Coordinates of C-alpha atoms in Angstrom, one line a residue:
M1 CA 5.8 -17.9 10.2
F2 CA 6.9 -15.6 7.4
V3 CA 4.1 -13.9 5.6
D4 CA 4.8 -11.4 2.8
V5 CA 1.4 -10.8 1.2
A6 CA -1.9 -10.0 2.9
K7 CA -5.3 -8.7 1.9
I8 CA -7.1 -6.3 4.3
Y9 CA -10.1 -4.1 4.5
V10 CA -9.8 -0.5 5.8
R11 CA -12.5 2.0 6.6
S12 CA -12.3 5.6 7.9
G13 CA -14.8 6.9 10.5
K14 CA -18.1 8.6 9.6
G15 CA -18.5 12.2 10.7
G16 CA -20.8 12.8 13.6
D17 CA -24.2 14.4 12.9
G18 CA -24.9 18.0 13.9
C19 CA -27.4 18.5 16.7
V20 CA -30.8 20.2 16.5
S21 CA -31.3 21.9 19.8
F22 CA -32.8 25.1 21.2
R23 CA -31.7 26.8 24.4
R24 CA -34.4 26.3 27.0
E25 CA -33.8 27.7 30.5
K26 CA -35.9 29.2 33.2
Y27 CA -37.0 32.7 32.1
V28 CA -35.4 32.1 28.7
P29 CA -38.2 30.3 26.8
L30 CA -37.0 31.4 23.3
G31 CA -33.2 31.2 23.7
G32 CA -32.5 30.3 20.1
P33 CA -30.7 27.4 18.4
D34 CA -27.7 25.9 20.3
G35 CA -27.0 22.6 18.5
G36 CA -23.3 21.8 18.3
D37 CA -21.3 20.3 15.4
G38 CA -20.6 16.6 15.1
G39 CA -17.0 15.4 15.5
N40 CA -14.8 14.4 12.6
G41 CA -14.4 10.7 11.8
G42 CA -11.1 8.9 12.5
D43 CA -8.5 8.6 9.7
V44 CA -6.7 5.5 8.5
L45 CA -2.9 5.7 8.6
F46 CA 0.0 3.4 8.0
E47 CA 3.2 3.6 10.0
V48 CA 6.5 1.8 9.6
D49 CA 7.6 -0.2 12.6
N50 CA 11.2 -1.3 12.6
N51 CA 10.4 -4.1 15.1
I52 CA 8.3 -5.9 12.6
N53 CA 9.7 -8.0 9.7
T54 CA 6.7 -9.9 8.5
L55 CA 3.0 -9.4 7.7
I56 CA 2.0 -12.3 9.9
D57 CA -0.3 -10.1 12.1
F58 CA -2.5 -9.5 9.1
K59 CA -3.2 -13.2 8.8
Y60 CA -5.4 -13.0 11.8
N61 CA -6.6 -9.4 11.7
R62 CA -7.9 -8.3 8.3
K63 CA -10.3 -5.5 9.2
F64 CA -9.2 -2.0 10.4
I65 CA -12.1 0.4 11.1
A66 CA -11.6 3.9 12.5
E67 CA -13.9 5.3 15.0
N68 CA -16.9 7.4 14.0
G69 CA -17.2 11.0 15.2
E70 CA -19.6 11.6 18.0
N71 CA -22.8 13.6 17.3
G72 CA -23.0 17.2 18.3
G73 CA -24.7 18.1 21.6
T74 CA -26.8 20.8 23.1
C75 CA -25.4 24.1 24.5
K76 CA -23.2 24.3 21.3
C77 CA -21.2 21.3 22.5
Y78 CA -19.1 19.8 19.7
G79 CA -19.0 16.0 19.3
K80 CA -15.7 14.2 20.0
D81 CA -13.5 13.4 17.0
G82 CA -13.3 9.6 16.3
K83 CA -10.0 7.9 17.0
D84 CA -7.6 7.3 14.1
V85 CA -6.6 3.7 13.3
V86 CA -2.8 3.4 12.8
I87 CA -1.8 0.2 11.0
K88 CA 1.8 -0.8 11.7
V89 CA 3.8 -2.5 8.9
P90 CA 7.4 -3.6 8.4
E91 CA 9.8 -1.4 6.4
G92 CA 9.6 -2.2 2.8
T93 CA 5.8 -2.7 2.6
I94 CA 4.0 -1.8 -0.6
I95 CA 0.3 -0.9 -0.4
R96 CA -1.7 -1.8 -3.5
H97 CA -5.4 -1.2 -4.4
A98 CA -6.9 -4.7 -4.3
E99 CA -9.2 -4.3 -7.3
S100 CA -6.8 -2.6 -9.8
G101 CA -3.5 -4.0 -8.3
K102 CA -2.0 -0.5 -8.7
I103 CA 0.4 0.9 -6.1
I104 CA -0.8 3.4 -3.6
A105 CA 2.4 3.8 -1.5
D106 CA 5.8 2.3 -1.0
L107 CA 6.7 2.5 2.7
S108 CA 10.4 2.0 2.4
D109 CA 11.7 4.7 4.9
K110 CA 12.1 4.2 8.6
N111 CA 9.5 5.9 10.8
Q112 CA 7.5 6.7 7.7
R113 CA 3.8 7.6 8.2
F114 CA 1.2 7.6 5.4
L115 CA -2.4 9.0 5.5
L116 CA -4.5 6.7 3.4
L117 CA -8.1 7.6 4.2
K118 CA -9.5 10.8 5.7
G119 CA -12.4 10.5 8.1
G120 CA -15.7 12.1 7.2
K121 CA -16.2 15.7 8.3
G122 CA -18.6 16.3 11.2
G123 CA -22.0 17.9 10.3
K124 CA -22.9 21.4 11.4
G125 CA -25.3 21.9 14.2
N126 CA -28.5 24.0 13.7
C127 CA -26.9 27.1 15.4
K128 CA -24.6 27.3 12.3
F129 CA -27.7 27.8 10.0
C130 CA -29.1 30.7 11.9
T131 CA -29.4 33.9 9.8
P132 CA -31.3 37.2 10.3
T133 CA -34.2 35.8 8.2
R134 CA -33.9 32.2 9.5
Q135 CA -33.6 32.6 13.3
S136 CA -34.9 29.2 14.4
P137 CA -33.5 26.6 12.0
D138 CA -34.9 23.2 13.0
F139 CA -32.5 21.2 10.9
A140 CA -28.8 20.3 11.1
E141 CA -26.2 18.8 8.8
P142 CA -25.5 15.1 8.9
G143 CA -21.9 13.9 9.1
M144 CA -20.1 13.1 5.9
P145 CA -19.8 9.4 5.1
H146 CA -16.7 7.2 5.6
D147 CA -14.3 6.0 2.9
E148 CA -13.4 2.3 2.5
M149 CA -11.0 0.2 0.5
E150 CA -9.7 -3.3 0.1
L151 CA -5.9 -3.4 0.0
I152 CA -3.1 -5.8 -0.8
L153 CA 0.0 -5.4 1.4
E154 CA 3.2 -6.8 -0.2
L155 CA 6.5 -6.9 1.7
K156 CA 9.7 -6.5 -0.3
L157 CA 12.5 -6.9 2.2
I158 CA 14.9 -4.1 3.0
A159 CA 18.3 -5.6 2.7
D160 CA 21.7 -4.3 1.6
V161 CA 22.8 -7.7 0.2
G162 CA 20.9 -10.5 -1.3
L163 CA 22.2 -14.1 -1.4
I164 CA 21.1 -15.8 -4.6
G165 CA 21.8 -19.3 -6.0
F166 CA 20.3 -22.7 -6.6
P167 CA 18.9 -24.7 -3.7
N168 CA 21.5 -26.5 -1.5
V169 CA 24.5 -24.4 -2.5
G170 CA 25.2 -23.1 1.0
K171 CA 23.4 -19.8 1.3
S172 CA 21.8 -20.7 4.7
T173 CA 25.0 -22.0 6.0
L174 CA 26.8 -18.7 5.1
I175 CA 24.2 -16.5 6.7
S176 CA 24.2 -18.6 9.9
K177 CA 28.0 -18.1 10.1
V178 CA 28.1 -14.3 9.6
T179 CA 24.9 -13.2 11.3
N180 CA 22.8 -14.2 14.3
A181 CA 20.1 -15.6 12.0
K182 CA 19.3 -19.3 12.6
P183 CA 18.0 -20.7 9.4
K184 CA 17.0 -24.4 9.0
I185 CA 19.8 -26.2 7.3
A186 CA 19.7 -29.7 5.8
N187 CA 21.0 -31.6 2.8
Y188 CA 18.0 -31.5 0.5
H189 CA 16.4 -29.0 -1.9
F190 CA 14.2 -26.2 -0.7
T191 CA 15.2 -26.4 3.0
T192 CA 14.6 -22.7 3.0
L193 CA 11.0 -21.9 2.4
H194 CA 11.1 -18.2 3.4
P195 CA 13.7 -15.5 3.3
N196 CA 16.1 -15.2 6.3
L197 CA 17.3 -11.7 7.3
G198 CA 20.4 -11.0 9.4
V199 CA 22.8 -8.2 10.3
V200 CA 26.4 -9.1 9.5
D201 CA 28.8 -9.1 12.5
Y202 CA 31.8 -11.2 11.5
K203 CA 35.5 -10.6 12.6
G204 CA 35.2 -6.8 12.6
I205 CA 32.9 -6.5 9.5
K206 CA 29.5 -5.3 10.5
G207 CA 26.7 -2.9 9.9
F208 CA 24.9 -4.2 6.8
V209 CA 21.8 -6.3 6.3
I210 CA 22.0 -9.6 4.4
A211 CA 19.1 -11.6 3.1
D212 CA 19.1 -15.3 2.3
I213 CA 16.7 -15.7 -0.6
P214 CA 15.2 -19.2 -1.1
G215 CA 16.4 -21.1 -4.1
I216 CA 15.7 -19.8 -7.6
I217 CA 15.3 -22.4 -10.3
E218 CA 14.7 -22.3 -14.0
G219 CA 11.4 -20.7 -14.8
A220 CA 11.3 -18.7 -11.5
S221 CA 10.5 -15.5 -13.4
K222 CA 7.4 -17.2 -14.8
G223 CA 6.2 -18.3 -11.4
I224 CA 7.7 -21.9 -11.3
G225 CA 8.6 -23.2 -7.9
L226 CA 9.0 -20.4 -5.3
G227 CA 10.2 -17.9 -8.0
L228 CA 7.8 -15.0 -8.0
E229 CA 7.1 -15.3 -4.3
F230 CA 10.8 -14.5 -3.5
L231 CA 12.3 -12.8 -6.5
K232 CA 10.6 -9.6 -5.2
H233 CA 12.7 -9.7 -2.1
I234 CA 16.0 -8.9 -3.9
E235 CA 14.6 -5.8 -5.8
R236 CA 15.8 -3.4 -3.0
T237 CA 19.2 -4.9 -2.5
R238 CA 22.3 -2.9 -3.4
V239 CA 24.6 -5.9 -4.0
L240 CA 23.9 -9.5 -5.0
V241 CA 26.2 -12.3 -3.8
H242 CA 25.8 -15.3 -6.2
I243 CA 26.7 -18.5 -4.5
L244 CA 27.7 -21.5 -6.6
D245 CA 28.6 -25.1 -5.5
A246 CA 32.2 -25.4 -6.6
S247 CA 32.4 -29.1 -5.7
E248 CA 29.5 -30.0 -8.2
I249 CA 29.1 -33.2 -6.1
D250 CA 25.4 -33.3 -7.0
G251 CA 26.2 -33.5 -10.7
R252 CA 25.2 -30.0 -11.6
D253 CA 27.1 -27.7 -13.9
S254 CA 27.9 -24.5 -11.9
F255 CA 28.6 -22.3 -14.9
E256 CA 25.3 -23.3 -16.5
D257 CA 23.5 -22.6 -13.2
F258 CA 25.2 -19.2 -13.0
K259 CA 24.0 -18.2 -16.5
L260 CA 20.5 -19.6 -15.9
I261 CA 19.9 -17.7 -12.7
N262 CA 21.2 -14.5 -14.2
N263 CA 18.8 -15.0 -17.1
E264 CA 15.9 -15.5 -14.6
L265 CA 16.9 -12.2 -12.9
K266 CA 16.9 -10.4 -16.3
Q267 CA 13.5 -11.9 -17.2
Y268 CA 12.0 -10.8 -13.9
N269 CA 13.5 -7.3 -13.8
S270 CA 16.2 -6.2 -16.2
V271 CA 17.5 -3.7 -13.6
L272 CA 18.5 -6.7 -11.4
S273 CA 20.9 -8.0 -14.0
S274 CA 22.9 -4.7 -13.8
R275 CA 23.1 -4.7 -10.0
P276 CA 26.7 -5.2 -8.6
Q277 CA 27.2 -9.0 -8.3
I278 CA 29.9 -10.9 -6.4
V279 CA 30.4 -14.6 -7.1
A280 CA 31.2 -16.9 -4.2
L281 CA 32.5 -20.4 -5.2
N282 CA 31.3 -22.3 -2.1
K283 CA 32.6 -25.7 -0.9
S284 CA 36.0 -25.0 -2.5
D285 CA 37.6 -26.8 0.4
I286 CA 36.4 -30.2 -0.9
V287 CA 37.8 -29.6 -4.5
F288 CA 40.9 -31.8 -4.9
G289 CA 43.3 -33.0 -7.6
G290 CA 42.1 -32.7 -11.2
D291 CA 39.0 -30.8 -10.1
K292 CA 41.3 -27.9 -9.4
E293 CA 41.6 -27.4 -13.2
R294 CA 37.8 -27.5 -13.5
L295 CA 37.6 -24.8 -10.8
K296 CA 40.0 -22.6 -12.7
R297 CA 38.0 -23.0 -15.9
L298 CA 34.8 -22.1 -14.0
K299 CA 36.4 -18.9 -12.7
S300 CA 37.7 -18.1 -16.2
N301 CA 34.3 -18.6 -17.8
I302 CA 32.5 -16.4 -15.2
N303 CA 35.2 -13.8 -15.6
S304 CA 34.7 -13.8 -19.4
L305 CA 31.1 -12.7 -18.8
G306 CA 32.4 -9.5 -17.1
Y307 CA 32.3 -10.5 -13.5
E308 CA 35.6 -9.6 -11.8
N309 CA 34.9 -10.3 -8.1
I310 CA 35.1 -14.1 -7.7
F311 CA 36.0 -15.7 -4.4
E312 CA 36.7 -19.3 -3.4
I313 CA 35.1 -19.9 0.0
S314 CA 33.9 -22.5 2.4
A315 CA 30.9 -21.5 4.5
V316 CA 31.4 -24.4 6.8
T317 CA 35.1 -23.8 7.7
G318 CA 35.1 -20.0 7.1
E319 CA 37.8 -20.2 4.5
G320 CA 37.7 -17.0 2.3
V321 CA 34.6 -15.7 4.0
L322 CA 36.4 -12.7 5.5
E323 CA 37.8 -11.6 2.2
L324 CA 34.3 -12.0 0.6
L325 CA 32.6 -9.9 3.2
S326 CA 35.3 -7.2 3.0
K327 CA 34.6 -6.8 -0.7
V328 CA 30.8 -6.9 -0.1
K329 CA 31.2 -4.2 2.6
E330 CA 33.3 -2.0 0.2
I331 CA 30.7 -2.2 -2.6
V332 CA 27.7 -1.6 -0.2
D333 CA 29.4 1.5 1.2
N334 CA 29.9 2.9 -2.3
T335 CA 26.5 2.0 -3.7
P336 CA 23.6 4.3 -3.1
K337 CA 20.4 2.9 -1.5
T338 CA 18.2 1.3 -4.0
I339 CA 14.9 3.1 -4.6
L340 CA 12.2 1.2 -6.5
D341 CA 11.1 3.1 -9.6
F342 CA 7.4 2.9 -10.5
S343 CA 5.9 4.2 -13.6
D344 CA 2.9 6.5 -13.6
E345 CA 0.8 3.6 -15.0
D346 CA 1.7 1.5 -11.9
M347 CA 0.4 4.1 -9.5
Y348 CA -3.1 4.4 -8.1
V349 CA -4.6 7.9 -8.4
F350 CA -7.2 8.9 -5.9
E351 CA -10.1 10.8 -7.5
P352 CA -10.1 14.4 -6.3
K353 CA -13.1 15.2 -4.2
R354 CA -14.3 18.1 -6.3
F355 CA -18.0 18.7 -5.8
T356 CA -19.2 18.8 -9.4
Y357 CA -22.5 18.0 -11.1
E358 CA -23.9 17.1 -14.5
I359 CA -27.4 17.5 -15.9
S360 CA -29.0 15.3 -18.5
K361 CA -32.4 14.8 -20.0
E362 CA -33.6 11.2 -19.6
T363 CA -36.6 9.0 -20.4
D364 CA -38.0 6.5 -18.0
D365 CA -39.5 3.0 -18.8
F366 CA -42.9 4.6 -19.4
G367 CA -41.7 7.2 -21.9
E368 CA -41.9 10.1 -19.4
E369 CA -39.1 12.6 -19.7
Y370 CA -37.2 13.9 -16.6
Y371 CA -34.1 15.8 -15.8
L372 CA -31.3 14.0 -14.0
V373 CA -28.7 15.8 -11.8
T374 CA -25.7 13.6 -10.9
G375 CA -22.2 14.0 -9.5
S376 CA -20.3 14.3 -6.2
F377 CA -22.1 17.6 -5.5
V378 CA -25.5 15.9 -5.4
E379 CA -24.3 13.2 -2.9
R380 CA -22.8 15.9 -0.6
L381 CA -25.9 18.0 -0.8
L382 CA -28.3 15.2 -0.1
N383 CA -26.1 14.2 2.9
S384 CA -26.2 17.7 4.2
V385 CA -30.0 18.3 4.4
N386 CA -33.1 16.6 5.8
I387 CA -35.4 16.4 2.8
Y388 CA -38.3 15.6 5.1
N389 CA -38.1 18.9 6.9
F390 CA -39.7 22.0 5.3
T391 CA -37.1 24.4 6.6
S392 CA -34.3 22.2 5.5
L393 CA -35.9 21.9 2.0
R394 CA -35.9 25.7 1.7
Y395 CA -32.1 25.6 2.5
F396 CA -31.8 22.8 -0.1
H397 CA -33.5 25.0 -2.7
K398 CA -31.3 27.9 -1.8
V399 CA -28.1 25.9 -2.3
L400 CA -29.3 24.6 -5.7
K401 CA -29.9 28.2 -6.7
N402 CA -26.6 29.5 -5.4
K403 CA -24.6 26.8 -7.1
G404 CA -26.2 27.5 -10.4
V405 CA -28.2 24.2 -10.7
I406 CA -31.5 26.0 -11.1
D407 CA -30.1 28.3 -13.9
E408 CA -28.5 25.4 -15.6
L409 CA -31.8 23.5 -15.7
K410 CA -33.6 26.5 -17.2
K411 CA -30.9 26.8 -19.9
I412 CA -31.6 23.2 -21.1
G413 CA -35.4 23.8 -21.2
V414 CA -36.9 22.7 -17.9
K415 CA -40.4 24.1 -17.2
D416 CA -42.6 24.3 -14.2
G417 CA -44.0 20.9 -13.3
D418 CA -41.2 19.0 -15.0
L419 CA -39.7 16.1 -12.9
V420 CA -36.1 16.6 -11.6
K421 CA -34.2 13.7 -10.0
L422 CA -31.2 13.9 -7.7
N423 CA -30.2 10.2 -7.2
E424 CA -33.2 8.7 -5.5
F425 CA -34.7 12.1 -4.5
E426 CA -37.2 13.7 -7.0
F427 CA -39.3 16.8 -7.1
E428 CA -41.4 18.9 -9.5
F429 CA -39.6 22.0 -10.7
M430 CA -41.1 25.3 -9.7
G431 CA -39.1 28.3 -11.0

């Protein structure tokens, strides 16, 4: 089964808590603090695996959670770091932020690794809080919390050449002849329900990847049929091979089909319409008699639109295929690898973890005024102390003073006895 879109949940590991411990040995009753630090939580990373070409694995496994760091131990033993979780994806995978839809990363290089979420930092043990005036700290630092996200993974195939054209024009037949791909082939529309990828190896021509893109129809750029699901798979291609049914045995007008599909490409992504395009007039072996003149007019009409590389081929018999592939190979070798260009507005920006705070004067539902301290600094501080421990609270007050929170409160008019809130924690101010 071919799956090219998946929604997953990822979470880094929480940092291990620091340990509160005192050295207690025979003849050493007051050995001092020896609590070790907690281990760091595991990271969440993505890695390109060249042996994968679909997102099928994410249909059954949607949660990826890194290991938490172990808590610190006695005798200054550090907790073990949590194991990272490495998510393997096919080359060409785009990672999007699920809520905003913005792009976090484009994994389009082989063996590429990308660090998405960093694990929480391990908390310090009580031995790290020992000072000349605080020789027996009976508190430790909790580990920092994990990060979590919901993501959309979107696969845009990495192929040098994309085969485009209406359903049933012979794209699957051609790719089956020139590669080892084995697509389903039958004489009805939409036989191909997912892209087929193959490496060309045909009569000495080899070395480039070709993708058979399912039939594009009118309105594809607006989501009609399979349009939007598969148009994305030709965004990375260097060359497009546009296959037309030269026989027109099903009553279609090949020239109108040609203009229509190119219009859909332009509507979807204007860059695609300027991509090098080779035209293959397939089933030319069953064009006889007066239809030869119609074939000449078709080539002339296509040529008048600025397309010079037009080949008459038969995917079934192999007629003209070698000449077609020779030209494709020439253009591929002289066309640089396509790199998708995303605007700044398309990209997701992680908020920097600067530990800042803001102070405001608020009024509660009963008309009582209080001072509210908010920001990332507050969350980190509350995570770093035990507010139910007296010694830890003294450390808490010292941090508020050192970081300028106490002075800032005084500047805006706080007085002794006024209520101050830090998230859910509140206390009466005493200068």
